[in-house]
Amino acid sequence: MLEDIFGWEFARRCLPSSATQGLTLQLAGCRSKEWETVLRVQGGRSRGSNDMVRISRGWAKFASDNRLQLGDICLFELVPSMKRLKMIVHIICKLDEHM
């Protein structure tokens, strides 16, 4: 399974602390397509705890639609919004080792 977890420091500073929240993902450079997902917070969000912030429902569809492979990197850009949590996703594809 492709990893879909945010670091605790980013989550603590930038993301809402509610346990579960809707999250819209938009591929960088493509305004016409969005994926509705769920952002899930688990744990106490303090250093040293086993807390995790991950995208759950909808992540598999996003990964499949964008042909994500093991080794690809997703850079998440938080979009300020008063309505719904939204992130623009920049995909950095892993280089083929045989090139």
Short mmCIF file of C-alpha atoms in Angstrom, two decimals:
data_model
loop_
_atom_site.label_atom_id
_atom_site.label_comp_id
_atom_site.label_asym_id
_atom_site.label_seq_id
_atom_site.Cartn_x
_atom_site.Cartn_y
_atom_site.Cartn_z
CA MET A 1 0.00 0.00 0.00
CA LEU A 2 1.23 3.47 -0.77
CA GLU A 3 2.00 5.58 2.30
CA ASP A 4 -0.50 8.33 2.98
CA ILE A 5 0.57 9.72 6.35
CA PHE A 6 1.45 13.30 7.29
CA GLY A 7 4.19 14.09 9.79
CA TRP A 8 3.06 15.11 13.28
CA GLU A 9 4.80 18.50 13.12
CA PHE A 10 3.05 19.51 9.89
CA ALA A 11 -0.27 18.27 11.27
CA ARG A 12 0.13 20.10 14.57
CA ARG A 13 0.99 23.39 12.88
CA CYS A 14 -1.20 23.36 9.79
CA LEU A 15 -4.15 20.98 10.05
CA PRO A 16 -7.35 21.15 12.09
CA SER A 17 -7.35 19.08 15.26
CA SER A 18 -10.75 17.47 14.69
CA ALA A 19 -10.64 13.67 14.57
CA THR A 20 -12.19 13.30 11.12
CA GLN A 21 -12.75 15.90 8.45
CA GLY A 22 -13.54 16.04 4.76
CA LEU A 23 -10.57 16.87 2.53
CA THR A 24 -10.62 17.78 -1.15
CA LEU A 25 -7.53 16.86 -3.20
CA GLN A 26 -6.75 18.60 -6.48
CA LEU A 27 -3.89 17.62 -8.78
CA ALA A 28 -1.50 20.52 -9.44
CA GLY A 29 -2.15 22.05 -12.84
CA CYS A 30 -5.56 20.38 -13.20
CA ARG A 31 -8.43 22.48 -11.89
CA SER A 32 -11.14 20.38 -13.50
CA LYS A 33 -10.71 17.24 -11.37
CA GLU A 34 -11.02 16.88 -7.60
CA TRP A 35 -11.14 13.88 -5.26
CA GLU A 36 -13.20 13.89 -2.08
CA THR A 37 -11.34 12.15 0.73
CA VAL A 38 -11.37 11.99 4.52
CA LEU A 39 -8.57 13.28 6.74
CA ARG A 40 -8.35 11.18 9.91
CA VAL A 41 -6.45 12.19 13.04
CA GLN A 42 -5.46 9.38 15.43
CA GLY A 43 -3.71 9.91 18.74
CA GLY A 44 -2.83 12.86 20.92
CA ARG A 45 -0.83 14.94 18.42
CA SER A 46 2.00 15.49 20.87
CA ARG A 47 5.64 14.65 20.34
CA GLY A 48 6.45 11.04 21.15
CA SER A 49 2.90 9.75 20.94
CA ASN A 50 1.73 7.28 18.32
CA ASP A 51 -0.44 9.82 16.61
CA MET A 52 -1.02 9.77 12.88
CA VAL A 53 -2.75 12.02 10.44
CA ARG A 54 -3.68 10.19 7.28
CA ILE A 55 -5.96 10.39 4.31
CA SER A 56 -8.39 7.51 4.47
CA ARG A 57 -11.52 7.15 2.36
CA GLY A 58 -10.83 8.30 -1.21
CA TRP A 59 -7.03 7.99 -1.13
CA ALA A 60 -6.95 4.69 -3.05
CA LYS A 61 -9.01 6.25 -5.88
CA PHE A 62 -6.71 9.30 -6.01
CA ALA A 63 -3.62 7.05 -6.09
CA SER A 64 -5.09 4.81 -8.79
CA ASP A 65 -6.38 7.66 -10.98
CA ASN A 66 -2.94 9.30 -10.90
CA ARG A 67 -0.99 6.04 -11.33
CA LEU A 68 1.06 6.55 -8.17
CA GLN A 69 3.89 4.05 -7.78
CA LEU A 70 6.03 3.07 -4.83
CA GLY A 71 8.80 5.68 -4.62
CA ASP A 72 6.70 8.55 -6.02
CA ILE A 73 6.48 11.58 -3.75
CA CYS A 74 3.34 13.61 -3.15
CA LEU A 75 3.84 17.18 -2.01
CA PHE A 76 0.68 18.53 -0.37
CA GLU A 77 0.00 22.27 -0.61
CA LEU A 78 -2.62 23.43 1.87
CA VAL A 79 -5.10 25.85 0.29
CA PRO A 80 -6.51 28.46 2.68
CA SER A 81 -10.29 28.19 2.62
CA MET A 82 -13.18 29.03 4.90
CA LYS A 83 -15.33 26.21 3.53
CA ARG A 84 -13.71 22.79 3.25
CA LEU A 85 -10.15 21.65 3.82
CA LYS A 86 -8.37 21.48 0.44
CA MET A 87 -4.90 20.52 -0.73
CA ILE A 88 -3.24 20.77 -4.11
CA VAL A 89 -1.10 17.70 -4.73
CA HIS A 90 2.18 17.93 -6.64
CA ILE A 91 3.39 14.49 -7.76
CA ILE A 92 7.11 13.87 -8.14
CA CYS A 93 7.57 10.58 -9.97
CA LYS A 94 10.37 8.22 -9.06
CA LEU A 95 12.98 8.03 -11.79
CA ASP A 96 13.41 4.71 -13.56
CA GLU A 97 16.60 3.16 -12.18
CA HIS A 98 17.46 1.68 -15.58
CA MET A 99 17.70 5.02 -17.38
#
